[in-house]
Short mmCIF file of C-alpha atoms in Angstrom, two decimals:
data_model
loop_
_atom_site.label_atom_id
_atom_site.label_comp_id
_atom_site.label_asym_id
_atom_site.label_seq_id
_atom_site.Cartn_x
_atom_site.Cartn_y
_atom_site.Cartn_z
CA MET A 1 0.00 0.00 0.00
CA SER A 2 1.41 3.39 -0.97
CA GLU A 3 2.10 6.14 1.56
CA THR A 4 -0.75 8.22 0.12
CA ALA A 5 -3.15 5.30 0.40
CA ILE A 6 -2.11 4.71 4.00
CA GLU A 7 -2.78 8.36 4.87
CA GLN A 8 -6.20 8.21 3.20
CA HIS A 9 -7.00 5.02 5.10
CA GLU A 10 -6.03 6.64 8.42
CA GLU A 11 -8.18 9.68 7.65
CA LEU A 12 -11.17 7.42 6.96
CA GLU A 13 -10.63 5.61 10.25
CA GLU A 14 -10.52 8.94 12.09
CA GLU A 15 -13.79 9.98 10.48
CA LYS A 16 -15.42 6.76 11.68
CA GLU A 17 -14.44 7.56 15.25
CA LYS A 18 -15.98 11.04 15.23
CA PRO A 19 -19.32 11.53 17.04
CA ASN A 20 -22.40 11.32 14.86
CA THR A 21 -23.46 14.94 14.30
CA ILE A 22 -26.84 13.96 12.85
CA CYS A 23 -27.51 11.91 15.98
CA LEU A 24 -26.76 14.90 18.22
CA VAL A 25 -28.69 17.44 16.21
CA CYS A 26 -31.72 15.72 14.77
CA LYS A 27 -32.78 13.05 17.22
CA ASP A 28 -34.97 14.29 20.03
CA ARG A 29 -32.90 13.04 22.94
CA GLY A 30 -32.26 14.39 26.41
CA VAL A 31 -28.95 16.10 27.04
CA ALA A 32 -27.91 13.24 29.32
CA ASN A 33 -27.93 10.87 26.35
CA PHE A 34 -24.97 12.61 24.76
CA ASN A 35 -23.12 13.67 27.88
CA LYS A 36 -20.24 11.37 26.99
CA GLU A 37 -19.87 13.24 23.72
CA ALA A 38 -20.14 16.61 25.44
CA LEU A 39 -17.33 15.79 27.81
CA LYS A 40 -14.89 15.03 24.98
CA LEU A 41 -14.82 18.70 24.13
CA ARG A 42 -11.36 18.83 22.63
CA GLY A 43 -12.28 16.00 20.27
CA LEU A 44 -15.52 17.56 19.11
CA ALA A 45 -15.82 19.88 16.16
CA LEU A 46 -16.52 23.48 17.16
CA ASN A 47 -20.01 23.49 15.68
CA GLN A 48 -20.93 20.36 17.63
CA VAL A 49 -20.00 21.97 20.95
CA ILE A 50 -22.12 24.99 20.01
CA ILE A 51 -25.03 22.69 19.14
CA ILE A 52 -24.85 20.96 22.52
CA LEU A 53 -24.72 24.26 24.43
CA SER A 54 -27.47 25.88 22.38
CA LYS A 55 -29.78 22.90 22.95
CA LYS A 56 -29.22 23.17 26.69
CA ASP A 57 -29.86 26.92 26.62
CA TYR A 58 -33.00 26.42 24.54
CA ARG A 59 -34.40 24.02 27.12
CA ILE A 60 -33.78 26.55 29.88
CA GLN A 61 -35.61 29.27 27.95
CA GLU A 62 -38.40 26.88 27.00
CA LYS A 63 -39.00 25.99 30.65
CA LEU A 64 -39.04 29.66 31.62
CA MET A 65 -41.75 30.47 29.08
CA THR A 66 -43.94 27.38 29.40
CA HIS A 67 -43.71 26.12 32.99
CA TYR A 68 -44.16 27.25 36.57
CA SER A 69 -43.87 25.71 40.02
CA VAL A 70 -45.73 26.17 43.28
CA ARG A 71 -43.11 24.22 45.23
CA ASP A 72 -40.53 25.99 47.36
CA PRO A 73 -37.41 23.80 47.56
CA THR A 74 -34.11 24.76 49.12
CA LEU A 75 -30.81 24.46 47.27
CA ASP A 76 -30.07 21.31 49.27
CA GLN A 77 -33.34 19.75 48.11
CA VAL A 78 -32.67 20.62 44.46
CA LEU A 79 -29.21 19.07 44.62
CA ALA A 80 -30.68 15.93 46.19
CA ASP A 81 -33.57 15.67 43.71
CA ARG A 82 -33.55 17.61 40.43
CA ASP A 83 -37.30 17.05 39.97
CA CYS A 84 -38.31 18.37 43.37
CA ALA A 85 -39.82 21.57 41.92
CA LYS A 86 -42.43 19.52 40.03
CA LEU A 87 -42.77 21.93 37.12
CA GLU A 88 -46.26 22.31 35.69
CA LYS A 89 -47.36 23.56 32.28
CA MET A 90 -48.19 27.25 32.19
CA THR A 91 -51.86 28.10 31.62
CA PRO A 92 -53.36 31.46 30.50
CA GLY A 93 -54.55 32.26 34.02
CA ILE A 94 -51.12 31.98 35.63
CA LYS A 95 -49.37 35.27 36.43
CA MET A 96 -45.83 35.10 37.77
CA THR A 97 -44.05 37.81 39.72
CA ALA A 98 -40.46 38.87 39.02
CA HIS A 99 -39.43 36.99 42.15
CA GLU A 100 -41.01 33.79 40.84
CA TRP A 101 -39.28 34.25 37.48
CA ALA A 102 -35.95 34.53 39.29
CA TYR A 103 -36.67 31.33 41.21
CA LEU A 104 -37.59 29.42 38.04
CA ASP A 105 -34.53 30.76 36.19
CA VAL A 106 -32.15 29.69 38.96
CA TYR A 107 -33.80 26.28 39.27
CA SER A 108 -33.71 25.64 35.51
CA ARG A 109 -30.03 26.55 35.24
CA ILE A 110 -29.03 24.39 38.20
CA VAL A 111 -30.83 21.40 36.69
CA SER A 112 -29.21 22.07 33.32
CA TYR A 113 -25.68 22.15 34.78
CA LEU A 114 -26.32 18.97 36.74
CA GLU A 115 -26.90 17.22 33.42
CA PHE A 116 -23.15 17.48 32.87
CA ASP A 117 -21.61 14.38 34.43
CA PHE A 118 -18.49 16.23 35.51
CA ILE A 119 -20.69 18.59 37.57
CA ASN A 120 -23.08 15.95 38.86
CA PHE A 121 -20.22 13.74 40.03
CA LEU A 122 -18.62 16.44 42.16
CA GLU A 123 -18.79 16.02 45.92
CA TYR A 124 -22.02 17.37 47.41
CA LYS A 125 -20.21 20.12 49.32
CA ASP A 126 -18.49 21.30 46.15
CA LYS A 127 -21.72 21.37 44.17
CA LYS A 128 -23.40 23.44 46.83
CA ILE A 129 -20.55 25.96 46.88
CA LEU A 130 -20.55 26.12 43.08
CA PHE A 131 -24.26 26.89 42.76
CA THR A 132 -24.37 29.14 45.81
CA TYR A 133 -21.73 31.45 44.37
CA ASN A 134 -22.67 31.25 40.69
CA SER A 135 -26.46 31.13 40.36
CA MET A 136 -26.88 34.90 40.56
CA ARG A 137 -24.11 35.49 38.03
CA MET A 138 -25.61 33.06 35.55
CA LEU A 139 -29.07 34.60 35.94
CA LEU A 140 -27.64 38.06 35.27
CA LEU A 141 -25.64 37.04 32.20
CA GLY A 142 -28.49 34.96 30.82
CA GLY A 143 -30.97 37.76 31.44
CA ALA A 144 -28.68 40.33 29.83
CA MET A 145 -28.33 38.22 26.69
CA ARG A 146 -32.09 37.72 26.54
CA THR A 147 -32.48 41.50 26.84
CA VAL A 148 -30.15 42.02 23.88
CA ARG A 149 -31.77 39.37 21.70
CA GLU A 150 -35.25 40.74 22.42
CA LYS A 151 -34.00 44.27 21.65
CA ARG A 152 -35.20 45.65 24.98
CA ALA A 153 -33.74 48.72 26.67
CA MET A 154 -33.25 47.05 30.06
CA LEU A 155 -33.43 43.73 31.89
CA MET A 156 -37.02 42.54 32.20
CA THR A 157 -38.82 39.34 33.12
CA PRO A 158 -39.40 36.84 30.27
CA ASP A 159 -42.98 38.13 29.93
CA GLY A 160 -41.82 41.74 29.57
CA GLU A 161 -42.43 43.11 33.08
CA ASP A 162 -40.02 45.29 35.08
CA VAL A 163 -37.83 43.15 37.33
CA TYR A 164 -38.38 45.73 40.08
CA PRO A 165 -41.91 46.95 40.90
CA GLU A 166 -42.26 50.67 41.53
CA VAL A 167 -42.44 50.12 45.29
CA VAL A 168 -38.86 48.77 45.26
CA TYR A 169 -37.65 51.95 43.57
CA GLN A 170 -39.47 53.90 46.28
CA LEU A 171 -37.84 51.89 49.06
CA PHE A 172 -34.34 52.54 47.79
CA GLY A 173 -34.95 56.25 47.38
CA GLY A 174 -31.77 57.88 46.10
CA CYS A 175 -30.33 54.52 45.01
CA LYS A 176 -32.36 54.24 41.83
CA GLN A 177 -29.18 54.64 39.79
CA VAL A 178 -27.82 51.40 41.28
CA LEU A 179 -31.04 49.56 40.42
CA MET A 180 -30.87 50.87 36.87
CA GLU A 181 -27.24 49.80 36.54
CA ILE A 182 -28.21 46.27 37.59
CA CYS A 183 -30.87 46.24 34.88
CA CYS A 184 -28.88 47.93 32.10
CA GLU A 185 -25.09 47.86 32.49
CA LEU A 186 -24.37 44.25 31.56
CA SER A 187 -26.68 44.21 28.54
CA GLY A 188 -25.11 47.50 27.49
CA LYS A 189 -21.66 45.89 27.58
CA LEU A 190 -22.92 42.99 25.47
CA ILE A 191 -24.25 45.47 22.93
CA ASP A 192 -21.03 47.51 22.93
CA LEU A 193 -18.96 44.40 22.25
CA GLN A 194 -21.57 43.00 19.86
CA VAL A 195 -21.36 39.66 21.66
CA THR A 196 -22.76 36.87 19.51
CA TYR A 197 -25.01 34.13 20.81
CA GLU A 198 -22.22 31.59 20.32
CA GLU A 199 -19.79 33.70 22.36
CA TYR A 200 -22.40 34.03 25.09
CA LEU A 201 -22.81 30.24 25.25
CA PHE A 202 -19.09 29.77 25.83
CA LEU A 203 -18.86 32.62 28.33
CA MET A 204 -21.65 31.09 30.42
CA GLN A 205 -19.59 27.93 30.83
CA ILE A 206 -16.25 29.68 31.33
CA PHE A 207 -17.60 32.01 34.03
CA PHE A 208 -19.53 29.23 35.78
CA LEU A 209 -16.56 26.86 35.89
CA ASN A 210 -14.32 29.33 37.71
CA PRO A 211 -12.25 27.28 40.20
CA SER A 212 -11.22 30.38 42.16
CA ILE A 213 -14.70 31.32 43.45
CA SER A 214 -14.01 29.85 46.89
CA ASP A 215 -11.09 28.48 48.86
CA GLN A 216 -13.56 26.02 50.37
CA LEU A 217 -13.74 24.01 47.15
CA SER A 218 -11.86 20.72 47.36
CA ASP A 219 -8.66 20.33 45.37
CA LYS A 220 -10.36 17.69 43.24
CA ALA A 221 -13.24 20.04 42.42
CA LYS A 222 -10.85 22.88 41.58
CA ALA A 223 -8.94 20.59 39.23
CA THR A 224 -12.13 19.40 37.52
CA LEU A 225 -13.50 22.92 37.08
CA ALA A 226 -10.16 24.19 35.78
CA GLU A 227 -9.95 21.32 33.29
CA PHE A 228 -13.34 21.96 31.74
CA GLN A 229 -13.03 25.74 31.95
CA ASP A 230 -9.86 25.35 29.90
CA LYS A 231 -11.68 23.21 27.34
CA PHE A 232 -14.50 25.70 26.87
CA SER A 233 -11.94 28.53 26.74
CA TYR A 234 -10.12 26.60 24.02
CA HIS A 235 -13.30 26.39 21.94
CA LEU A 236 -14.09 30.07 22.47
CA LEU A 237 -10.61 30.90 21.18
CA LEU A 238 -11.20 28.63 18.18
CA TYR A 239 -14.44 30.48 17.50
CA CYS A 240 -12.63 33.83 17.73
CA GLN A 241 -9.90 32.63 15.37
CA HIS A 242 -12.48 31.41 12.87
CA THR A 243 -14.61 34.57 13.09
CA TYR A 244 -12.11 37.38 13.67
CA GLN A 245 -8.88 35.85 12.33
CA GLN A 246 -5.94 38.16 13.16
CA HIS A 247 -8.07 40.03 15.72
CA ALA A 248 -8.85 36.83 17.64
CA PRO A 249 -6.53 37.49 20.63
CA SER A 250 -7.93 40.95 21.37
CA ARG A 251 -11.49 39.74 20.86
CA TYR A 252 -10.90 36.82 23.20
CA GLY A 253 -9.50 39.13 25.87
CA ASN A 254 -12.39 41.59 25.55
CA LEU A 255 -14.91 38.78 25.98
CA LEU A 256 -13.22 37.43 29.10
CA SER A 257 -13.14 40.94 30.58
CA LEU A 258 -16.93 40.69 30.91
CA MET A 259 -16.37 38.53 33.99
CA THR A 260 -15.43 41.68 35.89
CA VAL A 261 -18.71 43.32 34.89
CA VAL A 262 -20.72 40.24 35.85
CA ASP A 263 -19.02 40.15 39.27
CA ARG A 264 -19.66 43.85 39.85
CA ILE A 265 -23.36 43.65 38.95
CA SER A 266 -23.75 40.44 40.94
CA SER A 267 -22.27 42.13 43.99
CA ARG A 268 -24.71 45.02 43.69
CA LEU A 269 -27.70 42.73 43.21
CA GLN A 270 -26.72 40.77 46.29
CA CYS A 271 -26.50 44.01 48.27
CA VAL A 272 -29.97 45.01 47.07
CA SER A 273 -31.38 41.59 47.98
CA MET A 274 -29.82 41.65 51.45
CA LEU A 275 -31.00 45.20 52.14
CA PHE A 276 -34.48 44.37 50.92
CA GLN A 277 -34.59 41.50 53.39
CA VAL A 278 -33.61 43.92 56.17
CA MET A 279 -36.27 46.42 55.07
CA VAL A 280 -39.01 43.83 54.70
CA PRO A 281 -38.01 40.88 56.93
CA THR A 282 -41.43 39.27 56.51
CA PHE A 283 -41.18 39.10 52.72
CA PRO A 284 -41.58 35.44 51.66
CA PHE A 285 -38.40 34.89 49.66
CA LYS A 286 -38.39 31.62 47.73
CA LYS A 287 -35.93 29.39 49.59
CA LEU A 288 -33.84 28.73 46.48
CA VAL A 289 -33.58 32.47 45.82
CA ALA A 290 -32.63 33.12 49.44
CA ASP A 291 -29.96 30.41 49.28
CA THR A 292 -28.39 31.83 46.12
CA PHE A 293 -29.11 35.59 46.33
CA VAL A 294 -29.25 36.51 50.01
CA ASN A 295 -28.02 33.94 52.52
CA ILE A 296 -24.90 32.81 50.71
CA GLY A 297 -22.69 33.13 53.77
CA THR A 298 -20.25 35.64 52.32
CA LEU A 299 -20.19 38.43 49.81
CA PRO A 300 -19.03 37.80 46.24
CA PRO A 301 -15.34 38.42 45.45
CA PRO A 302 -14.40 41.99 46.44
CA LEU A 303 -14.53 44.63 43.75
CA GLN A 304 -11.39 46.40 42.63
CA ALA A 305 -11.05 49.96 43.86
CA ASP A 306 -11.12 51.34 40.33
CA GLU A 307 -14.37 49.51 39.49
CA VAL A 308 -16.77 50.94 42.08
CA PRO A 309 -15.48 53.87 44.15
CA VAL A 310 -15.91 53.33 47.89
CA PRO A 311 -17.90 56.58 48.37
CA VAL A 312 -20.43 55.34 45.81
CA GLN A 313 -20.84 52.03 47.67
CA GLN A 314 -21.09 53.80 51.03
CA LYS A 315 -23.69 56.24 49.71
CA PHE A 316 -25.70 53.33 48.37
CA PHE A 317 -25.82 51.70 51.81
CA ASN A 318 -26.51 54.96 53.66
CA ASP A 319 -29.35 56.00 51.34
CA ALA A 320 -30.87 52.53 51.48
CA MET A 321 -30.73 52.24 55.26
CA GLN A 322 -32.38 55.64 55.70
CA ASN A 323 -35.44 54.25 53.94
CA ILE A 324 -35.97 51.36 56.36
CA GLU A 325 -38.20 53.43 58.66
CA ALA A 326 -40.54 54.16 55.76
CA VAL A 327 -41.17 50.49 55.08
CA ASN A 328 -43.87 50.27 57.74
CA ASP A 329 -46.03 52.54 55.59
CA VAL A 330 -45.91 50.11 52.66
CA LYS A 331 -48.59 47.44 52.45
CA MET A 332 -47.24 43.93 52.09
CA GLU A 333 -49.57 43.16 49.19
CA GLU A 334 -47.68 45.79 47.20
CA MET A 335 -44.37 44.05 47.77
CA GLU A 336 -44.30 41.73 44.77
CA TYR A 337 -40.57 41.49 44.26
#
């Protein structure tokens, strides 16, 4: 057999070993059925990785628009049983508040990530840390991208309502600017950078799989997260090289810089959530929202001094705390948050 023939034979054998793209794309299977393919990220063609991630994202969005839940599970209960929320089909008479949308978004994303074997097989303690620290960040980035794709001016619920009722703006008095930044800044950055849907899909994984979110993660968990973060980063770089060619390095760096924005907005949203709990201690937070937005044990990673000036942060707290006395004048039925 000639050298050329041998090379052709080897190429054919390599093609046989590649995952079946038609199987992944066209057959209506659950994500778990092709998890083994998803985990071989370096061996998958770029478009196949995008297909897997887009199908997972589609299912999250589909659940948000077509389902609801009257259950109130904790994060511990969700990690123990992914189906504990018992989602029901949405009917025309169902009206969800912004708070309920947040709960359903967080729940849907947690379930989606648990479909990855390398996440599901982490130690329980590590999974809890991972979702405690990251759920708010993923909700913000996902919501910002939805805002951009729907061509809206600011972050809104999936059904087009303001994420903050007017009474919340009243409670925070002179802090309305902070609330508006939470609703607008991240989506504005996505627009400025003209972030594509494919880039967003990769960024969601890269930001979520950050092994440095907590020193309490086990060494094994840190190694696993770093390994798969590297693989998704590799595919994002491939996408940048394919799309932007010689500008790929700068594009790649600009995209990763969005993590700083996500952390900053997440920190502010957590502050708002914690202060709201102080102002209205009887408000019935969904337990999953409380576990991932309010009672997470510690604040998100500290902001850099040049990101949010200390006087601005201090003014935010002072203005907010001055409004606590006025809360008694607000009827609880108005407090749909």
